[in-house]
Coordinates of N, CA and C in Angstrom, one line a residue:
R1406 N 76.8 50.0 26.2 CA 77.3 49.1 25.2 C 76.5 49.3 23.8
L1407 N 75.2 49.5 23.9 CA 74.5 49.7 22.7 C 74.9 51.0 22.1
K1408 N 75.2 52.0 22.9 CA 75.6 53.3 22.4 C 76.9 53.2 21.6
S1409 N 77.9 52.4 22.1 CA 79.2 52.2 21.4 C 79.0 51.4 20.1
H1410 N 78.0 50.5 20.1 CA 77.7 49.8 18.9 C 77.1 50.7 17.8
S1411 N 76.3 51.6 18.2 CA 75.7 52.6 17.3 C 76.8 53.4 16.6
W1412 N 77.9 53.7 17.2 CA 79.0 54.5 16.6 C 79.5 53.9 15.3
I1413 N 79.4 52.6 15.2 CA 79.8 51.9 14.0 C 79.0 52.5 12.8
Y1414 N 77.7 52.7 13.0 CA 76.8 53.2 12.0 C 76.9 54.7 11.8
T1415 N 77.1 55.4 12.9 CA 77.1 56.9 12.8 C 78.5 57.5 12.4
G1416 N 79.5 56.6 12.5 CA 80.9 57.1 12.2 C 81.5 57.9 13.3
E1417 N 80.8 58.0 14.5 CA 81.3 58.7 15.6 C 82.5 58.0 16.2
K1418 N 83.6 58.7 16.5 CA 84.8 58.1 17.1 C 85.2 59.0 18.3
P1419 N 84.6 58.7 19.4 CA 84.8 59.6 20.6 C 86.1 59.4 21.3
F1420 N 86.9 58.4 21.0 CA 88.1 58.1 21.7 C 89.3 58.6 20.9
Q1421 N 89.9 59.7 21.3 CA 91.0 60.3 20.6 C 92.3 59.9 21.2
Y1422 N 93.3 59.5 20.3 CA 94.6 59.1 20.8 C 95.4 60.4 20.9
S1423 N 96.0 60.6 22.0 CA 96.7 61.9 22.3 C 98.0 62.2 21.6
K1424 N 98.6 61.2 21.0 CA 99.9 61.4 20.4 C 99.8 61.5 18.8
C1425 N 98.7 61.3 18.3 CA 98.5 61.6 16.8 C 97.0 62.0 16.6
D1426 N 96.6 62.1 15.4 CA 95.3 62.6 15.1 C 94.2 61.5 15.0
K1427 N 94.6 60.3 15.3 CA 93.7 59.2 15.2 C 92.6 59.2 16.3
S1428 N 91.4 58.8 15.9 CA 90.3 58.6 16.9 C 89.6 57.2 16.6
F1429 N 88.9 56.7 17.6 CA 88.4 55.3 17.5 C 87.0 55.2 18.1
T1430 N 86.3 54.2 17.7 CA 85.0 54.0 18.3 C 85.0 53.2 19.6
H1431 N 86.1 52.5 19.9 CA 86.3 51.8 21.1 C 87.6 52.1 21.8
M1432 N 87.6 52.2 23.1 CA 88.8 52.5 23.9 C 89.9 51.5 23.7
N1433 N 89.5 50.2 23.6 CA 90.6 49.2 23.5 C 91.3 49.3 22.1
S1434 N 90.7 50.0 21.2 CA 91.4 50.2 19.9 C 92.6 51.1 20.1
I1435 N 92.6 52.0 21.0 CA 93.7 52.9 21.3 C 94.9 52.1 21.8
D1436 N 94.6 51.1 22.6 CA 95.7 50.2 23.1 C 96.4 49.6 21.9
T1437 N 95.6 49.0 21.0 CA 96.2 48.4 19.8 C 97.0 49.4 19.0
H1438 N 96.4 50.5 18.8 CA 97.0 51.5 17.9 C 98.3 52.0 18.5
T1439 N 98.4 52.1 19.9 CA 99.6 52.6 20.5 C 100.8 51.8 20.1
R1440 N 100.6 50.5 19.8 CA 101.7 49.6 19.4 C 102.3 50.0 18.1
T1441 N 101.6 50.8 17.3 CA 102.2 51.2 16.0 C 103.2 52.3 16.3
H1442 N 103.1 53.0 17.4 CA 104.0 54.0 17.8 C 105.2 53.5 18.6
T1443 N 104.9 52.5 19.5 CA 105.9 51.9 20.4 C 106.7 50.8 19.7
G1444 N 106.1 50.1 18.7 CA 106.8 49.0 18.1 C 106.6 47.7 18.9
E1445 N 105.8 47.8 20.0 CA 105.5 46.6 20.9 C 104.8 45.5 20.1
K1446 N 105.3 44.3 20.2 CA 104.6 43.1 19.6 C 104.4 42.0 20.6
P1447 N 103.4 42.1 21.4 CA 103.2 41.2 22.5 C 102.6 39.8 22.1
L1448 N 102.1 39.7 20.9 CA 101.5 38.4 20.5 C 102.5 37.5 19.8
Q1449 N 102.8 36.5 20.5 CA 103.9 35.5 20.1 C 103.3 34.3 19.4
C1450 N 103.9 33.9 18.3 CA 103.5 32.7 17.6 C 104.0 31.5 18.5
S1451 N 103.2 30.5 18.7 CA 103.6 29.4 19.5 C 104.5 28.4 18.7
Q1452 N 104.6 28.6 17.4 CA 105.3 27.6 16.6 C 106.7 28.2 16.2
C1453 N 106.9 29.5 16.3 CA 108.2 30.1 16.0 C 108.5 31.3 16.8
D1454 N 109.5 32.0 16.5 CA 109.8 33.2 17.4 C 109.3 34.5 16.8
K1455 N 108.4 34.4 15.9 CA 107.8 35.7 15.3 C 106.7 36.2 16.2
S1456 N 106.7 37.5 16.4 CA 105.7 38.2 17.2 C 105.0 39.3 16.4
F1457 N 103.8 39.7 16.9 CA 102.9 40.6 16.2 C 102.3 41.6 17.1
S1458 N 102.0 42.8 16.6 CA 101.3 43.8 17.4 C 99.8 43.6 17.4
K1459 N 99.3 43.0 16.3 CA 97.8 42.8 16.2 C 97.5 41.3 16.1
M1460 N 96.3 40.9 16.6 CA 95.8 39.5 16.6 C 95.6 39.1 15.1
S1461 N 95.2 40.0 14.3 CA 95.0 39.7 12.9 C 96.3 39.3 12.2
G1462 N 97.4 39.9 12.6 CA 98.7 39.5 12.0 C 99.1 38.1 12.4
L1463 N 98.8 37.8 13.7 CA 99.2 36.5 14.2 C 98.3 35.4 13.6
K1464 N 97.0 35.7 13.5 CA 96.1 34.7 12.9 C 96.5 34.4 11.4
S1465 N 96.8 35.4 10.7 CA 97.2 35.3 9.3 C 98.5 34.5 9.2
H1466 N 99.5 34.8 10.1 CA 100.8 34.1 10.1 C 100.6 32.6 10.4
R1467 N 99.7 32.2 11.2 CA 99.5 30.8 11.6 C 99.3 29.9 10.4
G1468 N 98.8 30.4 9.3 CA 98.6 29.6 8.1 C 99.9 29.1 7.5
I1469 N 101.0 29.8 7.8 CA 102.3 29.3 7.4 C 102.6 27.9 8.0
H1470 N 102.3 27.8 9.3 CA 102.5 26.5 10.0 C 101.5 25.4 9.7
T1471 N 100.2 25.8 9.6 CA 99.2 24.9 9.4 C 99.0 24.4 7.9
G1472 N 99.5 25.3 7.0 CA 99.2 25.0 5.6 C 97.9 25.5 5.1
E1473 N 97.1 26.0 6.0 CA 95.8 26.5 5.7 C 95.9 27.7 4.7
K1474 N 95.1 27.7 3.7 CA 95.1 28.8 2.7 C 93.7 29.1 2.4
P1475 N 93.0 29.9 3.2 CA 91.6 30.1 3.1 C 91.2 31.1 2.0
F1476 N 92.1 31.8 1.4 CA 91.8 32.8 0.4 C 92.0 32.2 -1.0
Q1477 N 90.9 31.9 -1.7 CA 90.9 31.2 -3.0 C 90.7 32.2 -4.1
C1478 N 91.5 32.1 -5.2 CA 91.3 32.9 -6.4 C 90.1 32.4 -7.1
S1479 N 89.3 33.3 -7.6 CA 88.1 32.9 -8.3 C 88.4 32.6 -9.8
Q1480 N 89.6 33.0 -10.2 CA 90.0 32.8 -11.6 C 90.8 31.5 -11.9
C1481 N 91.4 31.0 -10.9 CA 92.3 29.8 -11.0 C 92.2 29.0 -9.7
D1482 N 93.0 28.0 -9.6 CA 93.0 27.1 -8.5 C 93.9 27.4 -7.4
K1483 N 94.5 28.6 -7.4 CA 95.5 29.0 -6.4 C 94.8 29.5 -5.1
S1484 N 95.4 29.2 -4.0 CA 94.9 29.7 -2.7 C 96.1 30.3 -2.0
F1485 N 95.7 31.2 -1.0 CA 96.7 32.0 -0.3 C 96.4 32.0 1.2
T1486 N 97.5 32.2 2.0 CA 97.3 32.3 3.4 C 96.8 33.7 3.8
Q1487 N 97.0 34.7 3.0 CA 96.6 36.1 3.4 C 95.8 36.7 2.2
M1488 N 94.8 37.5 2.6 CA 94.0 38.2 1.7 C 94.8 39.2 0.8
S1489 N 95.8 39.8 1.4 CA 96.6 40.8 0.7 C 97.4 40.1 -0.4
T1490 N 97.8 38.8 -0.2 CA 98.5 38.1 -1.3 C 97.6 37.7 -2.4
L1491 N 96.4 37.3 -2.0 CA 95.3 37.1 -3.1 C 95.1 38.3 -3.9
E1492 N 95.0 39.5 -3.2 CA 94.7 40.7 -3.9 C 95.8 41.0 -4.9
M1493 N 97.1 40.8 -4.5 CA 98.2 41.0 -5.4 C 98.1 40.1 -6.6
H1494 N 97.8 38.8 -6.3 CA 97.7 37.8 -7.4 C 96.6 38.2 -8.4
T1495 N 95.5 38.7 -7.9 CA 94.4 39.0 -8.9 C 94.7 40.1 -9.9
R1496 N 95.8 40.8 -9.6 CA 96.2 41.8 -10.5 C 96.7 41.2 -11.8
I1497 N 97.0 40.0 -11.8 CA 97.4 39.3 -13.0 C 96.2 39.3 -14.0
Y1498 N 95.0 39.2 -13.5 CA 93.8 39.1 -14.3 C 93.2 40.5 -14.6
T1499 N 93.4 41.5 -13.7 CA 92.8 42.8 -13.9 C 93.8 43.7 -14.7
G1500 N 95.1 43.4 -14.7 CA 96.0 44.3 -15.3 C 96.4 45.5 -14.5
E1501 N 95.9 45.6 -13.3 CA 96.1 46.7 -12.4 C 97.6 46.8 -12.0
K1502 N 98.2 47.9 -12.1 CA 99.6 48.1 -11.8 C 99.7 49.4 -10.9
P1503 N 99.4 49.2 -9.6 CA 99.2 50.4 -8.7 C 100.5 51.1 -8.3
F1504 N 101.6 50.5 -8.6 CA 102.9 51.1 -8.2 C 103.7 51.7 -9.4
Q1505 N 103.0 52.1 -10.5 CA 103.6 52.7 -11.6 C 103.2 54.1 -11.8

């Protein structure tokens, strides 16, 4: 267990996924990654019929139902359910236009 923890710091990724060139520090990450190839979404929202391949997606989605918006803009009073939405919002202030 300590050895696998040290891989975080060394960058070593001993678990290779056989169907693409991705490798991982933990074996269970291969299971999660496999879903990107299969399209499997086993994590179901208990409030609606939406499902997800990763727990992070489900947790982020829950904010839609709870109203929780933990990602606060440091420039204004707006808050967001997802970090990615906050990052897009902050481009208003930075002037960044990554898709041009």
